[in-house]
CSV table of C-alpha atoms in Angstrom, one decimal:
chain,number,residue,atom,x,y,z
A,1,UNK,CA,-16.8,7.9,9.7
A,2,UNK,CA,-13.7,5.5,10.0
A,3,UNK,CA,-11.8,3.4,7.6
A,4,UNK,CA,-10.4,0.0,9.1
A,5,UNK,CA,-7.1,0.0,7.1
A,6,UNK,CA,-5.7,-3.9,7.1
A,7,UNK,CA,-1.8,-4.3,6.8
A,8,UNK,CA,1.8,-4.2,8.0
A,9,UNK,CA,3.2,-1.5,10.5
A,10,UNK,CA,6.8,-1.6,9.5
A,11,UNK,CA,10.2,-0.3,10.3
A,12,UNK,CA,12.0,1.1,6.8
A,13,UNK,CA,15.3,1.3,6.7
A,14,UNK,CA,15.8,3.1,3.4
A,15,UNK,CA,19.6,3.0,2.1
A,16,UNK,CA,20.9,5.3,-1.3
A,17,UNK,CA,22.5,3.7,-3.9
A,18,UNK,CA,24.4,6.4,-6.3
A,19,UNK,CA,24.6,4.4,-9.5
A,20,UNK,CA,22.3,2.4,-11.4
A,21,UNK,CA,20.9,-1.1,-10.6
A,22,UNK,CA,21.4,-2.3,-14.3
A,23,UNK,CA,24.7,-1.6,-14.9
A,24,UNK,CA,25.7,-3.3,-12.0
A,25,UNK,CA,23.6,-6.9,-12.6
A,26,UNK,CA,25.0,-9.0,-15.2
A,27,UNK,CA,21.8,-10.3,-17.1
A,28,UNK,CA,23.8,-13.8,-18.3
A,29,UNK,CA,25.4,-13.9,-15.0
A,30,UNK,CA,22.2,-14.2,-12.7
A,31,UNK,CA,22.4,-18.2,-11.6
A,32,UNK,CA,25.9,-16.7,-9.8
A,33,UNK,CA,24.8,-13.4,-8.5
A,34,UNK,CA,26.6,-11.8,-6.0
A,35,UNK,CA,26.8,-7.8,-5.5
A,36,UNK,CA,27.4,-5.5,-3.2
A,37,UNK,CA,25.8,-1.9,-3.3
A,38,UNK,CA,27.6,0.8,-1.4
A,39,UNK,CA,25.2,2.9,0.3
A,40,UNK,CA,26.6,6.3,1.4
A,41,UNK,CA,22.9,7.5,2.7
A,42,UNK,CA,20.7,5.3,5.1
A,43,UNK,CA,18.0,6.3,7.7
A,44,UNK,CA,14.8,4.8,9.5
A,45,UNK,CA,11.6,5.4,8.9
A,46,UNK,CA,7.9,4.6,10.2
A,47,UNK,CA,6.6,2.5,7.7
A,48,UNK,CA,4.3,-0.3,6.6
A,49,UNK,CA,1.1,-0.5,4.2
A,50,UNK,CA,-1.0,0.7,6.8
A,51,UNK,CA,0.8,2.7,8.5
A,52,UNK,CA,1.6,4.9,5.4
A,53,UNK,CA,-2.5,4.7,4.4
A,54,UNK,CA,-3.3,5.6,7.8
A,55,UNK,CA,-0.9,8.6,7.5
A,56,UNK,CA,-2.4,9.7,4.6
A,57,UNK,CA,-5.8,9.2,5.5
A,58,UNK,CA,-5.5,11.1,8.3
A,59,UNK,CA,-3.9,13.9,7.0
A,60,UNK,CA,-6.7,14.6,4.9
A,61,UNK,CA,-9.2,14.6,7.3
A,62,UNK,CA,-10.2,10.9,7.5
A,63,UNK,CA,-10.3,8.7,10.6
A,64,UNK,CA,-8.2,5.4,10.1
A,65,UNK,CA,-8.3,2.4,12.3
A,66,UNK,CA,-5.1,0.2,11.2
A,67,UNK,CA,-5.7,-3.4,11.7
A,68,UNK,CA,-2.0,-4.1,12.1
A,69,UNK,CA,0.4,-6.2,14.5
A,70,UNK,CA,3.6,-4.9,16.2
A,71,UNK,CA,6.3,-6.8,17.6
A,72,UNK,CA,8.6,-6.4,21.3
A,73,UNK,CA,10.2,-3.5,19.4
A,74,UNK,CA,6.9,-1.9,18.3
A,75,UNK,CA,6.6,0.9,21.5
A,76,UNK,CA,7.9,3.7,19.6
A,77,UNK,CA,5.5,2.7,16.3
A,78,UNK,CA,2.5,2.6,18.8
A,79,UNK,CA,3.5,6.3,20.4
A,80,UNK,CA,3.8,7.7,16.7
A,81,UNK,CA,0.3,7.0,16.1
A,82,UNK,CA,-1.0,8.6,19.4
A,83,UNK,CA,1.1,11.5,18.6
A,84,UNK,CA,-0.7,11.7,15.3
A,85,UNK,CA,-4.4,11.3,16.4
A,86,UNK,CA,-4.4,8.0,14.8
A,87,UNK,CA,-6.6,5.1,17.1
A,88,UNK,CA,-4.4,2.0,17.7
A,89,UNK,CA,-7.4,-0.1,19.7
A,90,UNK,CA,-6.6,-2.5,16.3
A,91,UNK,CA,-2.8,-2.5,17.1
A,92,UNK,CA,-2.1,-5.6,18.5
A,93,UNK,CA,1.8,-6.4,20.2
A,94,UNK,CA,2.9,-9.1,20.5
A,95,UNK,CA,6.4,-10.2,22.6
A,96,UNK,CA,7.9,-13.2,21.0
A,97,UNK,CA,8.9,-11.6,17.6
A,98,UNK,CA,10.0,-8.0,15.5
A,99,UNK,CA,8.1,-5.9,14.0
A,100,UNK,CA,7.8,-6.5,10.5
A,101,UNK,CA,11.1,-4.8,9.1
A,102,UNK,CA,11.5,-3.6,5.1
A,103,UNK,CA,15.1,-3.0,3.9
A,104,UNK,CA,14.7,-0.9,0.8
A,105,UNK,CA,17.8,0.2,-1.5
A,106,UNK,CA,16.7,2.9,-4.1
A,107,UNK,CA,19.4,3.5,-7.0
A,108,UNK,CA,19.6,6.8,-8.6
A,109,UNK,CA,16.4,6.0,-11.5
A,110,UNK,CA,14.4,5.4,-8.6
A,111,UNK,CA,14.5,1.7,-8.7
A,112,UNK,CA,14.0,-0.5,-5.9
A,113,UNK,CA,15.7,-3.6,-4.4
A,114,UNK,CA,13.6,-4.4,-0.9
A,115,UNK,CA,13.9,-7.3,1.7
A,116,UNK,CA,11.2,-8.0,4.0
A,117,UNK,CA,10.9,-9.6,7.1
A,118,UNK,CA,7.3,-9.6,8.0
A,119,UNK,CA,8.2,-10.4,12.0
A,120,UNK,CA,5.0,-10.0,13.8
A,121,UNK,CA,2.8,-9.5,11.0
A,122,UNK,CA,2.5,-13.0,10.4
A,123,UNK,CA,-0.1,-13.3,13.4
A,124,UNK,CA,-2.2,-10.5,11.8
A,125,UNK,CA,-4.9,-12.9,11.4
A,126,UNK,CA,-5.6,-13.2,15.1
A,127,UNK,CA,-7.3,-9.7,15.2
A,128,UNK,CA,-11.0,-10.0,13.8
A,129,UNK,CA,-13.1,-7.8,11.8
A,130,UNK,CA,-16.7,-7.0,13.2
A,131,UNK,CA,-19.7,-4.5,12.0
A,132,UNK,CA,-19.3,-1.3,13.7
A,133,UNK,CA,-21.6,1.4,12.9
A,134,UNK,CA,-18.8,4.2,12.9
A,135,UNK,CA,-16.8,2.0,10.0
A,136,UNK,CA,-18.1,3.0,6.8
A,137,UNK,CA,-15.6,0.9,4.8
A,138,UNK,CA,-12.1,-0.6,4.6
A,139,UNK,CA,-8.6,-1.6,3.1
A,140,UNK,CA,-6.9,-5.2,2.6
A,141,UNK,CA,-3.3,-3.9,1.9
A,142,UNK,CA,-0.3,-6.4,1.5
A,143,UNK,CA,-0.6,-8.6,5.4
A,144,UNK,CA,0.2,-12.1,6.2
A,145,UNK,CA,-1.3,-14.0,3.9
A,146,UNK,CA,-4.0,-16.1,6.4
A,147,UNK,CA,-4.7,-12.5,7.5
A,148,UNK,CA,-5.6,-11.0,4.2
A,149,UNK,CA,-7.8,-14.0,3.3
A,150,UNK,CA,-9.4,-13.9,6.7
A,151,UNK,CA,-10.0,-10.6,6.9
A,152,UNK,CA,-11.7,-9.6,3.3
A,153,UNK,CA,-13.8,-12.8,4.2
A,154,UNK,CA,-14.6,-11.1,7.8
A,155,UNK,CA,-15.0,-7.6,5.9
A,156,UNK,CA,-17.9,-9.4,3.5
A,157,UNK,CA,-19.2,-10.9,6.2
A,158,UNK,CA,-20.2,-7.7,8.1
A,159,UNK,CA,-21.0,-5.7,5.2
A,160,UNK,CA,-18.5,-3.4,4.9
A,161,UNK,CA,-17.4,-2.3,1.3
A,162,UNK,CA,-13.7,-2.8,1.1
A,163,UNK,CA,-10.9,-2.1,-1.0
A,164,UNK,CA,-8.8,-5.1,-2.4
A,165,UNK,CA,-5.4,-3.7,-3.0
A,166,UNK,CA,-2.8,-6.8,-3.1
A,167,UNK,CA,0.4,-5.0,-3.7
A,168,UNK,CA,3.6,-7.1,-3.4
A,169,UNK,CA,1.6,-9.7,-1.4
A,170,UNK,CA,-0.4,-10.5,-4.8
A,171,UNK,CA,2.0,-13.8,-5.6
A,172,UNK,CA,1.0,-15.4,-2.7
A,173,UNK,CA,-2.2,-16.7,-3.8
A,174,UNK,CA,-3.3,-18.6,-6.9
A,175,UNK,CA,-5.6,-17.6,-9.0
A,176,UNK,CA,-8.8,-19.1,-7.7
A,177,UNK,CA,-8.3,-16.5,-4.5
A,178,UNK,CA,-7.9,-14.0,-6.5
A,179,UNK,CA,-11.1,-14.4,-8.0
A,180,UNK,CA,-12.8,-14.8,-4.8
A,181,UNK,CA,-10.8,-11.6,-3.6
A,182,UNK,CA,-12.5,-9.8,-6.3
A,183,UNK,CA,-15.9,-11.5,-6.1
A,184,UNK,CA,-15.7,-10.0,-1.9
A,185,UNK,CA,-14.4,-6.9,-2.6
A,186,UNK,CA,-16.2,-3.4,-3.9
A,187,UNK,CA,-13.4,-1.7,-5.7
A,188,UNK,CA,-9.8,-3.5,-6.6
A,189,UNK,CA,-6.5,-1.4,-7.0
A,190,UNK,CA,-3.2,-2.2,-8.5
A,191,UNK,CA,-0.2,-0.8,-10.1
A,192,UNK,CA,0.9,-1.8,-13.4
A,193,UNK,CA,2.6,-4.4,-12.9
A,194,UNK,CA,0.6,-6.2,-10.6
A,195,UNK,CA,-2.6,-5.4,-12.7
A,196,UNK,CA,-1.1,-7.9,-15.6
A,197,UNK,CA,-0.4,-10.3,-13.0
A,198,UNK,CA,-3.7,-10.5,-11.6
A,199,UNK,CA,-5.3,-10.2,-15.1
A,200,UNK,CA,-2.8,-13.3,-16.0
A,201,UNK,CA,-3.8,-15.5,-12.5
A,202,UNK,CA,-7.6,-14.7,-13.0
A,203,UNK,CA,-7.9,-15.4,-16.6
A,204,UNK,CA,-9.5,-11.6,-16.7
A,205,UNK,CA,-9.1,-8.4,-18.4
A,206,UNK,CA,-9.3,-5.3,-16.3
A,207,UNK,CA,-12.9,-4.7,-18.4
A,208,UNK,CA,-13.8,-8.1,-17.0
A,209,UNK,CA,-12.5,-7.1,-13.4
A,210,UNK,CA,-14.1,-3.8,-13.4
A,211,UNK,CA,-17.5,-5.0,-14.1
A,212,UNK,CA,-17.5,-7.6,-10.8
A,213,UNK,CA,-16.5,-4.6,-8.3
A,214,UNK,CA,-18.1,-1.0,-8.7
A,215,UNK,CA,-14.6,0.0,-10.1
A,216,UNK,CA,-10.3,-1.0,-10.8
A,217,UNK,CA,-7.7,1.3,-10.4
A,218,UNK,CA,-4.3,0.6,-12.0
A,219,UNK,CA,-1.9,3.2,-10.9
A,220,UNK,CA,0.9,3.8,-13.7
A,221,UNK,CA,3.6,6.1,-11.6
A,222,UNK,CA,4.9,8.9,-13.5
A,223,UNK,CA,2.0,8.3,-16.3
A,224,UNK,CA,-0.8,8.6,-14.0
A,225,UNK,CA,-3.6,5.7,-13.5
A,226,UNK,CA,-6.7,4.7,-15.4
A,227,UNK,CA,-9.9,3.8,-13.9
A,228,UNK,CA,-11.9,1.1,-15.5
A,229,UNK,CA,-15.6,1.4,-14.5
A,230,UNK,CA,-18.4,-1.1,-15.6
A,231,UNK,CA,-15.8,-2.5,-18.3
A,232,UNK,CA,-15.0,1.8,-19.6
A,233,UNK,CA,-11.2,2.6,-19.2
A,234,UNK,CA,-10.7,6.7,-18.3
A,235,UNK,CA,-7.1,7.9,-17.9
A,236,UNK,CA,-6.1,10.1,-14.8
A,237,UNK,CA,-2.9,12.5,-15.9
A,238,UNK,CA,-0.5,12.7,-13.2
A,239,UNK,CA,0.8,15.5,-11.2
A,240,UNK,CA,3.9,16.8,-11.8
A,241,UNK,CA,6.2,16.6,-8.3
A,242,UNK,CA,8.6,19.6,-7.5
A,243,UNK,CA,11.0,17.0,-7.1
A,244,UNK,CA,11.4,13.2,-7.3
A,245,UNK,CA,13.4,12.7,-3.8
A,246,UNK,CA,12.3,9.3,-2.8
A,247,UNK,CA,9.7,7.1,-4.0
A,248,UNK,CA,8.5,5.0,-1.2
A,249,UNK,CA,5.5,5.2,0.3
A,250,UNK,CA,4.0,6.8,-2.8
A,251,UNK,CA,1.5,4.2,-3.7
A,252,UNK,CA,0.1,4.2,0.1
A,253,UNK,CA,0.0,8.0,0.0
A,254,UNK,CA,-1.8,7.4,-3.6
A,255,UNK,CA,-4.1,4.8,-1.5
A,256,UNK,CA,-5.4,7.1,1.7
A,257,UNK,CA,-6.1,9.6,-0.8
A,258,UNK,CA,-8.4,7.0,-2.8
A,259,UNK,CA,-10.3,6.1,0.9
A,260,UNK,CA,-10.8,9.2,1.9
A,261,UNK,CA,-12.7,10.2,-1.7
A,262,UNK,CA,-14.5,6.8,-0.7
A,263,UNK,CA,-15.7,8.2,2.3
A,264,UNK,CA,-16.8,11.7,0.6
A,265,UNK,CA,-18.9,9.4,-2.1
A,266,UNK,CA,-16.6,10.8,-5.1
A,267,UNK,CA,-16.3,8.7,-8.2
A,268,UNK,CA,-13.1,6.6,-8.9
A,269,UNK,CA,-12.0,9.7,-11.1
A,270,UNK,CA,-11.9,12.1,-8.7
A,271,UNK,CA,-10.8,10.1,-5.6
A,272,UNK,CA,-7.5,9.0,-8.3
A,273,UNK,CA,-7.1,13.3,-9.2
A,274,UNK,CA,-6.6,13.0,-5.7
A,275,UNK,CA,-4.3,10.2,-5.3
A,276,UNK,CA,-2.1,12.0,-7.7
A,277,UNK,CA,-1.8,15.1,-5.8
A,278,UNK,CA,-1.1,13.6,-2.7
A,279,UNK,CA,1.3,10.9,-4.2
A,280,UNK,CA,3.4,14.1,-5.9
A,281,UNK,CA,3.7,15.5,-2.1
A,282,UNK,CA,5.0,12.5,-0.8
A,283,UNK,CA,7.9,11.8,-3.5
A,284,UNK,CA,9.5,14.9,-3.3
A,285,UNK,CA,9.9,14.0,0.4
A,286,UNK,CA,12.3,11.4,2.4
A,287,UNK,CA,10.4,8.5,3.8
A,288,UNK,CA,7.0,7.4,3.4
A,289,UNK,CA,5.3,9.7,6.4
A,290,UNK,CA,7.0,12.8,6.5
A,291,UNK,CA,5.1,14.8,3.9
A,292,UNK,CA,2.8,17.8,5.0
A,293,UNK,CA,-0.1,18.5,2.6
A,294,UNK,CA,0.1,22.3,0.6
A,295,UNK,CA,-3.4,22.2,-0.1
A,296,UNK,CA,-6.9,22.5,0.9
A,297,UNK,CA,-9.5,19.5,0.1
C-alpha cells in the first residue's frame, strides 16, 4: 500500500561552521547583529520534507507518493526519484520560479542556522488529494501554508488517516488551526520544541492532544522521544549513532520510519524503536538521503 507524503522537495546546500554559534552571537548585542561565519566545507544535497520521508520510506520497503512542487530547476530532483523507484505522478513543475532552496549552516555542537526560500512550493496547494484505494494513509510535513491547510482538509475528506507533523512550518498558523489540524488528523508528531509551542497555541497538554488523535510523538534528539497514547506518556530510548556527522535530515528519516510502522499496523512504540534506528543511520552520514540501512526489518 502507498503513503501520500505532503511537503517540500528542496535543494540543501549544507555549509560547516568550525566553532560554535554562541560564542560568536553577542546576547545584548542582538538589535545590531551582524556576523559572518566562515564556512571551509559546503556541498548540495537532495533535500526537502518529503523528499527525505520518501527516502526513507522507501528504503524500508514502503511505497511513497510525494505530493510536492518543483521549480524550472527541478529536472535533476525529478530524475533522482526515478532512479530511486520513488513515483513522481504527484510532482508537479512549474516554470516561473526555483525550487524551494534551504541554506543550512551547522556549527561544531550540531546547531543549526537555516534560510529558506520555499520557491515553487508556494503553489503546492494546486495539487489535490483524492481517495485512492492503493493509499492507505498519509503525511502533512512542513509545505506552503494554503497547501498544508488544504490538503489535511482534502486528506479528512477522503478518509485517509494522516499524520500531522508541522515542523518549522508550525508558526504559521494560530492556534485555532492548530486545533482543527489535530481535530483532522489520526496521529500528531513533533520535536521538543515544537511540542511546547503547539501545547502553548492550543491551550493543550500533550495528554490532552494524545487523547483527540490515536497517538503524539514528541521526538527529543539525543534523549529519544515519548509517545503519549490516550493521555499515557511511554519513553522511547534512543539509539546510540557510530558517529554524529551531520544532523539534517534526521527528523524526516525519524518520520518514514514512523509511516512505514503505520503501514505494518505497529503501535506508536514500536514504529518510534524504529525511528530511532533509522534516525542513528542517517546522522552519522552527510546529507539527509545518502544513508544505506545495515539492517533487516
Amino acid at each position: 500500500m502507498a503513503a501520500i507524503i505532503c511537503g517540500s522537495l528542496a535543494f540543501d546546500t549544507i555549509m560547516t561552521f568550525e566553532g560554535r554559534f554562541a560564542e560568536q552571537i553577542l546576547p545584548d548585542q542582538l538589535h545590531i547583529l551582524n556576523v559572518s561565519f566562515l564556512v571551509p566545507a559546503l556541498r548540495r544535497d537532495f533535500g526537502g520534507c518529503a523528499g527525505n520521508i520518501a527516502y526513507a520510506l522507501k528504503l524500508l520497503g514502503g511505497q511513497p507518493l510525494p505530493m510536492a512542487t518543483v521549480g524550472n530547476d527541478g529536472a535533476d530532483y525529478l530524475q533522482r526519484l526515478q532512479d530511486l523507484g520513488i513515483s513522481t505522478e504527484y510532482v508537479r513543475q512549474v516554470s516561473d520560479t526555483y525550487t524551494a532552496q534551504a541554506m543550512i549552516m551547522t556549527d561544531r555542537d550540531n546547531n543549526q542556522i537555516t534560510a529558506f526560500h520555499p520557491g515553487a512550493m508556494m503553489q503546492a496547494h494546486h495539487t489535490a488529494i483524492e481517495a485512492r484505494s492503493d493509499v492507505r494513509l498519509g503525511i502533512i510535513s512542513p509545505d506552503g501554508r494554503d497547501a498544508m491547510l488544504a490538503h489535511a482538509a482534502q486528506f479528512n475528506a477522503a478518509g485517509i488517516p494522516f499524520v500531522f507533523d508541522p515542523g518549522q512550518g508550525l508558526p504559521m498558523f494560530d492556534g485555532a488551526e492548530l486545533a482543527r489540524f489535530i481535530e483532522q488528523a489520526t496521529w500528531v508528531t513533533v520535536n521538543d520544541y515544537e511540542g511546547k509551542m503547539l501545547c502553548e497555541r492550543t491551550g493543550w497538554s500533550p495528554a490532552e492532544i494524545s487523547r483527540r488523535v490515536q497517538g503524539l510523538v514528541i521526538t527529543l534528539g539525543a534523549e529519544g522521544s515519548e509517545v503519549w497514547v490516550d493521555g499515557q506518556k511511554t519513553h522511547v530510548p534512543p539509539v546510540q549513532a557510530q558517529a554524529v556527522v551531520d544532523p539534517t535530515g534526521c527528523g524526516d528519516a525519524w518520520r518514514g520510519a514512523l509511516l512505514f510502522g503505520l503501514e505494518q499496523g505497529w503501535d506508536l512504540v514500536r514504529c518510534a524503536e524504529l525511528g530511532s534506528r533509522v534516525g542513528a543511520l542517517k546522522i552519522a552520514q552527510r546529507g539527509p538521503q545518502n544513508y544505506q540501512l545495515d539492517f533487516r526489518v
